[in-house]
XYZ file of C-alpha atoms in Angstrom:
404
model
C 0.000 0.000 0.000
C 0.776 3.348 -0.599
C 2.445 5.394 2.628
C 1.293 8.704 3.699
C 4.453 11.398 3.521
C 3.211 12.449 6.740
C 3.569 10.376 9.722
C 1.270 9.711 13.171
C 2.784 12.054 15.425
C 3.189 15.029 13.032
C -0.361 14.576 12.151
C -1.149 14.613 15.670
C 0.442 17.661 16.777
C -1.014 19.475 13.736
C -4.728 18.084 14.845
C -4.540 18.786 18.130
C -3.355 22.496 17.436
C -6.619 22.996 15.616
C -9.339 20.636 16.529
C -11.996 20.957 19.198
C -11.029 18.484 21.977
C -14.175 16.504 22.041
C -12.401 13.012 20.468
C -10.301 11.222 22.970
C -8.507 9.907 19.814
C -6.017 7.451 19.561
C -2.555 8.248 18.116
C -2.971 6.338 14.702
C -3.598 8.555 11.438
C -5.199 6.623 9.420
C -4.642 6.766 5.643
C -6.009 3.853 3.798
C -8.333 1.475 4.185
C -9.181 -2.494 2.097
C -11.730 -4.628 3.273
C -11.010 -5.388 6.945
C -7.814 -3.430 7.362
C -6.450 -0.385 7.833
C -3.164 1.149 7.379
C -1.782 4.448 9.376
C 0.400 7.169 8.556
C 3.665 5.178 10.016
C 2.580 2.337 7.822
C 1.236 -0.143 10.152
C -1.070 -2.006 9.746
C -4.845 -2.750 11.739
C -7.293 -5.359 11.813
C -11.120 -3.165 11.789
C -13.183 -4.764 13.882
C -14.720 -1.645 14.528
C -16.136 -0.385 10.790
C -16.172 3.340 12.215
C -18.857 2.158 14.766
C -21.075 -0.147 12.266
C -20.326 2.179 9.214
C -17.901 0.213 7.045
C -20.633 -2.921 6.322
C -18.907 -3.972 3.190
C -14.984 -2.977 4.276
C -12.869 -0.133 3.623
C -12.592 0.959 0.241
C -15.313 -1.830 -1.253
C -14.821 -1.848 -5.400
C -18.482 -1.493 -6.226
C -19.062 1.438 -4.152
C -16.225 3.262 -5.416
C -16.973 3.061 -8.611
C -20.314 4.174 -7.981
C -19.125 7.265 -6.485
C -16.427 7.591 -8.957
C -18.758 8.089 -11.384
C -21.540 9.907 -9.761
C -18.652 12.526 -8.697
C -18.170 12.951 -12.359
C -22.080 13.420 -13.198
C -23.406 15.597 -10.007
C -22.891 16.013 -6.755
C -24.966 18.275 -5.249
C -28.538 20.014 -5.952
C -31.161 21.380 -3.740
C -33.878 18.623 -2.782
C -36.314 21.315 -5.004
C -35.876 19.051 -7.692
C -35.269 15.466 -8.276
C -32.323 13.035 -8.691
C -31.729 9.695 -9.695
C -29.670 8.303 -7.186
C -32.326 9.772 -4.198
C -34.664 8.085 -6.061
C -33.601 4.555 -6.640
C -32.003 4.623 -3.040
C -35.819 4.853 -1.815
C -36.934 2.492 -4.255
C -35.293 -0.495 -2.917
C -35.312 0.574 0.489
C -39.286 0.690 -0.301
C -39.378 -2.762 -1.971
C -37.071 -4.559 0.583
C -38.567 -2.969 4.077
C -42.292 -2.610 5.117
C -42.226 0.703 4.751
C -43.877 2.945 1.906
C -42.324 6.320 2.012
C -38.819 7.520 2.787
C -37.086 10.731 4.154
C -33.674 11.706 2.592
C -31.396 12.383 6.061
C -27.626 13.000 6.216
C -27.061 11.410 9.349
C -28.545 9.049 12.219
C -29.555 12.206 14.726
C -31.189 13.816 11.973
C -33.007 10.752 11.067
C -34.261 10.580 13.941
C -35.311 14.250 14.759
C -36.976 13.464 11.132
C -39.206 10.571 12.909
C -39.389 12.305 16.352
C -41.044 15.367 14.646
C -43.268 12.908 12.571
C -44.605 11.074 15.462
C -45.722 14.572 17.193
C -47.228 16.233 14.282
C -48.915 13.295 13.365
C -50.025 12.687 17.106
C -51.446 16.349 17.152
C -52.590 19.258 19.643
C -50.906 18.104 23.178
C -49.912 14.470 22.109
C -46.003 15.483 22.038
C -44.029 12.927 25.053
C -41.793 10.088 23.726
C -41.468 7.103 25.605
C -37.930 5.437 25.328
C -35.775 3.428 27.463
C -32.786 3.293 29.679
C -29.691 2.376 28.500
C -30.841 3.683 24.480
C -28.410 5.933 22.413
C -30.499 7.903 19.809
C -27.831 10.501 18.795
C -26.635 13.953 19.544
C -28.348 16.681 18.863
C -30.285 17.794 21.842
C -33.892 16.032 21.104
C -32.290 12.878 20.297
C -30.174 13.330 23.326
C -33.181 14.035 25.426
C -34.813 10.949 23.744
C -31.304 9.230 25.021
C -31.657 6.753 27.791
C -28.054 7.930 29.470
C -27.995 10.542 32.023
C -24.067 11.113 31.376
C -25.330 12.125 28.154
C -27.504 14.704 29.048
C -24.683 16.222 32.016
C -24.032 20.015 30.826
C -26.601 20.382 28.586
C -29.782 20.837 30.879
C -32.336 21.583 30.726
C -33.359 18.855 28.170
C -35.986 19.690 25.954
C -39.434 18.659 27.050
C -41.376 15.863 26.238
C -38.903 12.598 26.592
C -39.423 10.384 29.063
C -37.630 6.936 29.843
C -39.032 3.478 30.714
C -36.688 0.939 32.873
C -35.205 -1.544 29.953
C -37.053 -4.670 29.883
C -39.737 -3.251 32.137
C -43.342 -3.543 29.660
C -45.563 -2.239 32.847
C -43.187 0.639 33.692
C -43.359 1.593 30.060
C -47.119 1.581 29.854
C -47.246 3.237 33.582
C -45.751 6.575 31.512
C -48.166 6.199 28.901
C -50.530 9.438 29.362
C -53.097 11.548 27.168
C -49.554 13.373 26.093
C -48.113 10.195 24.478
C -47.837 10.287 20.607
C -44.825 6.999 20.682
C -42.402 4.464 22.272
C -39.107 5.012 20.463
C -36.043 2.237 21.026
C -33.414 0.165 19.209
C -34.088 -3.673 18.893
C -30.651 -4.089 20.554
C -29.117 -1.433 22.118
C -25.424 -0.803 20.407
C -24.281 1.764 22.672
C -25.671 0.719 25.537
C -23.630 -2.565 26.004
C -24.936 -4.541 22.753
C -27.735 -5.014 25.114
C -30.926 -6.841 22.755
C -34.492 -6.416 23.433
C -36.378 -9.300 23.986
C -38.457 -10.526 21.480
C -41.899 -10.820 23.903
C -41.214 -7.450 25.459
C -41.025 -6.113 21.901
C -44.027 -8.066 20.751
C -45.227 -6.300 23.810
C -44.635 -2.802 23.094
C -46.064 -3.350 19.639
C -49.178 -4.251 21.320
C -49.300 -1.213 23.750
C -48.614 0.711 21.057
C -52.142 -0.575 19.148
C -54.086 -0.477 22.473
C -52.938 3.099 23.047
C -52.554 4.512 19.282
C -49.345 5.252 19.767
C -46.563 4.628 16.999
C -43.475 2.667 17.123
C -40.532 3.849 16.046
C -37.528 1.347 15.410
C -33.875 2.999 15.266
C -31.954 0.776 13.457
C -29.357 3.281 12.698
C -26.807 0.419 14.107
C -28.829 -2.802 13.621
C -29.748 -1.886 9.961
C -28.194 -2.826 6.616
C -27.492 -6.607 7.659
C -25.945 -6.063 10.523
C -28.038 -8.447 12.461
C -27.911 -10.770 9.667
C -31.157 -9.914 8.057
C -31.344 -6.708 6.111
C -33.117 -4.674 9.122
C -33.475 -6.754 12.899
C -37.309 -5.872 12.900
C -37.260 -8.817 10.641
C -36.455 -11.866 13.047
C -38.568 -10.016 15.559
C -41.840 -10.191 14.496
C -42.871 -6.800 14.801
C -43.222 -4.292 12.554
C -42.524 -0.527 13.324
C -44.812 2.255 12.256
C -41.196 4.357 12.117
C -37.960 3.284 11.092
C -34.563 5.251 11.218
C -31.429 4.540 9.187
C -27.837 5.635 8.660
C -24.295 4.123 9.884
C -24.296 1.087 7.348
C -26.485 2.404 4.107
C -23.560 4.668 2.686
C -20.668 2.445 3.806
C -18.991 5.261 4.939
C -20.670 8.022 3.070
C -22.675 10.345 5.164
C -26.508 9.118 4.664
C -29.498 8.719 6.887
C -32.850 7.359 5.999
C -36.509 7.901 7.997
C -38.989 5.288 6.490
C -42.931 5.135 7.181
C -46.155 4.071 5.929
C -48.020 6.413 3.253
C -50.525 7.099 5.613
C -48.197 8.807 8.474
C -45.940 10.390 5.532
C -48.976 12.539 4.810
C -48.346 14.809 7.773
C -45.242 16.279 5.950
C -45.881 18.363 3.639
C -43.883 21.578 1.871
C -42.308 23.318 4.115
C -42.798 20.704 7.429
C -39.061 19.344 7.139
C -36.129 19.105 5.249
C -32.448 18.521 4.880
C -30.033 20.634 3.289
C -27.996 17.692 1.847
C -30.316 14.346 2.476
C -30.420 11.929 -0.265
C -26.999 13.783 -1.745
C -26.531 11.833 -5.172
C -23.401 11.242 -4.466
C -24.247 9.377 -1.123
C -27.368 7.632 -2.767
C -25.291 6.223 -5.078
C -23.003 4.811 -2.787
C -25.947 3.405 -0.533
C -27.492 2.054 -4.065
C -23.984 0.271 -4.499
C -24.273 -1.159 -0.664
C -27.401 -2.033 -0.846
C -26.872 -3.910 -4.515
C -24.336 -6.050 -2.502
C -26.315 -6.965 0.197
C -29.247 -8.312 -1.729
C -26.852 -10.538 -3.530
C -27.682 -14.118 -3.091
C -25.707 -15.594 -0.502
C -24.413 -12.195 1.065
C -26.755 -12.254 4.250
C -26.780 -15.997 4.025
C -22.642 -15.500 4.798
C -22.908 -12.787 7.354
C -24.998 -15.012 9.579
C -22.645 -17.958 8.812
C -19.919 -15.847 9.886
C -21.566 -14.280 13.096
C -22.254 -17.674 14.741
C -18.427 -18.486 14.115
C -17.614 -15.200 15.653
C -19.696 -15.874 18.389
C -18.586 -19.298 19.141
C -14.942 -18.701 19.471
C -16.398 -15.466 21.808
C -18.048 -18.256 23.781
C -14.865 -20.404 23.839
C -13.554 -17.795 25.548
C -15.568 -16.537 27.709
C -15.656 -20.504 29.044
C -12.035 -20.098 29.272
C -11.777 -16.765 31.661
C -14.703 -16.672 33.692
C -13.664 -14.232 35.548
C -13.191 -11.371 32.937
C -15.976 -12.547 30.580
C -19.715 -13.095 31.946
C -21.191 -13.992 28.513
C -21.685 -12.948 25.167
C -24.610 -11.185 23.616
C -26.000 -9.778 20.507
C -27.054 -10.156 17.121
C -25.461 -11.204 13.675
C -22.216 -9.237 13.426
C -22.814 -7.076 16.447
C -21.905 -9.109 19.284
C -20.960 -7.763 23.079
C -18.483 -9.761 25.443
C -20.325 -9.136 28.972
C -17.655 -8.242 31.603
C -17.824 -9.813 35.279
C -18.698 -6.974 37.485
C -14.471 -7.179 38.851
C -13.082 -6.500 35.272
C -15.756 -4.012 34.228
C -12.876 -1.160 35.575
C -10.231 -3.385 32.888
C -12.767 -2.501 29.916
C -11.006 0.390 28.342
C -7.270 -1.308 28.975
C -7.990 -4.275 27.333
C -9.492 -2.184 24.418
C -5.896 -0.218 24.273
C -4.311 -3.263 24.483
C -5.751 -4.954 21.060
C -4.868 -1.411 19.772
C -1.549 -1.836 20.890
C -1.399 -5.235 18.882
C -3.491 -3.784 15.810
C -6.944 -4.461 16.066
C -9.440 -2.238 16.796
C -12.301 -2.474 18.948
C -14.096 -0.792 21.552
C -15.411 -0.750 24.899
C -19.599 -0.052 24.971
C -21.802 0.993 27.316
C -19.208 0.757 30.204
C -19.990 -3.378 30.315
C -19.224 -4.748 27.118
C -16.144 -5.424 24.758
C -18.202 -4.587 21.239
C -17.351 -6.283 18.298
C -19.015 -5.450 14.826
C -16.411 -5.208 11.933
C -17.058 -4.910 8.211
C -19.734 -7.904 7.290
C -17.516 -8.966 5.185
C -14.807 -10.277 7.248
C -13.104 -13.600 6.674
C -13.257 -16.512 9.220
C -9.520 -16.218 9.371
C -9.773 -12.888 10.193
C -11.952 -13.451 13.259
C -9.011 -15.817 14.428
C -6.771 -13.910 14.070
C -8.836 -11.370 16.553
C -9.530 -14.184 18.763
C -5.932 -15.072 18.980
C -4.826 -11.480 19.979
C -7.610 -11.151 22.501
C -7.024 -14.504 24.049
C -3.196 -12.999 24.405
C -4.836 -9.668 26.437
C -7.013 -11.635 28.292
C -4.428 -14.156 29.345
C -2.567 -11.363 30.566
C -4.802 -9.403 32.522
C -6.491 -12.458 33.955
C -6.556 -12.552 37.819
């Protein structure tokens, strides 16, 4: 691979001259990227099992979606969403076709698909039906609504007050949820498995659940898959092996592979309440982004894609398993979905979370520590078996060392 002229710490100092502190980044510049691997500015070399938090579904780099952008780069790349464009338009064609949704919002990013449905659910719910329902432990992004909607208090430190309307329901808890439920309610808003909060799944009966409460109390459900979408589970969207459907579903992370996208998908009947002038987004459904998220999404409905990502994930998680077997006393279990899997840590090594994190850094992989429980694990869907031992190997080295 091509080398960078400039290396990691003269990239660093120049950064961190400039740059806002609010990244406690590592000292790696990254410069390229292929499949599963990335490459820094001092040339070495690192095993992504971290896809830019559930971005990079199909690798670093993938050839399909580079030519795609290649060429849209070269055709347009920009125009106001006053007037149509092909790429928008086939994006929300097959993410029509292939979800149970009927109509689709153009977003840039996962907060903003989310404001998108949060603003949907209260317009729709009308005159003095404005409160969200969502639960403990839930990320929904950072704005300030979807950090009000977020579940974490040590989100929210600094930035009171919150704005109104958001309330939160103990996770797993159906009766405390429907305990909130009031006149005010338009909608219960929460991730099938909770990324950020420790790779933490819901239940399918509390979901099935929720759906109900939902159609006793006309409420809407809204779904954010922003990290569960796009295969990562190992069906297109995780709503899928649930069986429930959403009223609202949010999108982002994994549709652009890396380009910045978000998607807000609903029935034609709630889509109604927007109308000109009722939302919008400066650069959702860019044609440059849509094409990339055509190319992803071309890739994923390949036969045998999905197929291989759930092949893969119950490899990954049975060599997780093997492990946590082998050091009790560090790993309590695994959890999660597909290719987004958590290693539980025993309430002793919870504090040796983030070290054991730096230490795969330190031997080239990259990972991260969620929720303040769980090692997280969800690399590019595409990653070889021998890749995952090769992860496996490293970790088993940390773990072996740290081990008490």
């Amino acid at each position: 691979m091509k080398m960078t002229e400039i290396g990691n710490a003269e990239l660093k100092k120049r950064a961190d001259a400039v740059f806002i502190g609010n990244y406690a980044r590592y000292p790696a510049a990254m410069v390229r990227g292929e499949g599963c691997r990335l490459v820094d500015g001092d040339g070495r070399e690192y095993l992504d099992f971290l896809a830019g938090i559930a971005v990079c579904s199909l690798g670093h780099c993938h050839p399909k979606v580079t030519e795609a952008v290649r060429e849209q780069a070269g055709l347009l790349v920009h125009v106001s969403n006053l007037y149509y464009t092909e790429p928008m338009t086939r994006l929300a064609e097959l993410l029509v076709a292939n979800s149970f949704a009927e109509k689709v919002f153009m977003a840039n990013s996962g907060a903003e698909a989310n404001e998108a449905a949060i603003k949907l659910a209260r317009i729709n719910g009308g005159q003095g039906k404005f409160e969200i329902i969502s639960l403990t432990g839930s990320f929904h992004g950072r704005t300030l609504a979807t950090v009000a909607a977020t579940g974490q208090p040590k989100f929210h430190e600094g930035f009171e007050p919150m704005p109104a309307g958001f309330l939160h329901a103990p996770f797993g808890d159906l009766e405390a949820i429907e305990k909130l439920v009031t006149d005010r309610t338009c909608a219960i808003l929460c991730e099938p498995l909770q990324g950020e909060g420790g790779v933490r799944p819901l239940e399918k009966e509390y979901l099935q659940g929720i759906r109900k409460l939902c159609d006793e109390k006309n409420l809407l459900l809204i779904f954010d898959e922003i990290q569960t979408g796009m295969g990562r589970t190992g069906t297109l969207f995780a709503y899928e092996q649930l069986g429930v459907i959403p009223d609202i579903m949010t999108l982002a992370k994994g549709l652009g592979n890396g380009l910045p996208i978000g998607a807000m998908l609903t029935s034609t009947q709630l889509a109604a309440a927007f109308v000109p002038g009722t939302h919008a987004s400066t650069f959702g459904g860019n044609p440059v982004a849509s094409a990339a998220a055509v190319a992803v999404l071309g890739v994923m409905l390949e036969d045998g894609f999905l197929p291989g990502v759930r092949e893969r994930s119950l490899y990954f998680r049975g060599e997780l398993e093997k492990l946590a077997e082998r050091y009790p006393t560090i790993i309590s279990r695994i959890r999660g979905l597909g290719m987004i899997l958590g290693a539980v840590l025993t309430d002793t090594a919870v504090a040796m979370g983030t070290d054991i994190v730096n230490a795969m850094f330190e031997k080239g992989f990259l990972m991260n520590f969620a929720g303040n429980v769980a090692l997280r694990f969800v690399p590019p869907l595409v990653v070889t078996m021998a890749e995952i031992d090769e992860l496996i190997s490293a970790l088993d080295g940390v773990l072996a060392e740290v081990n008490v």
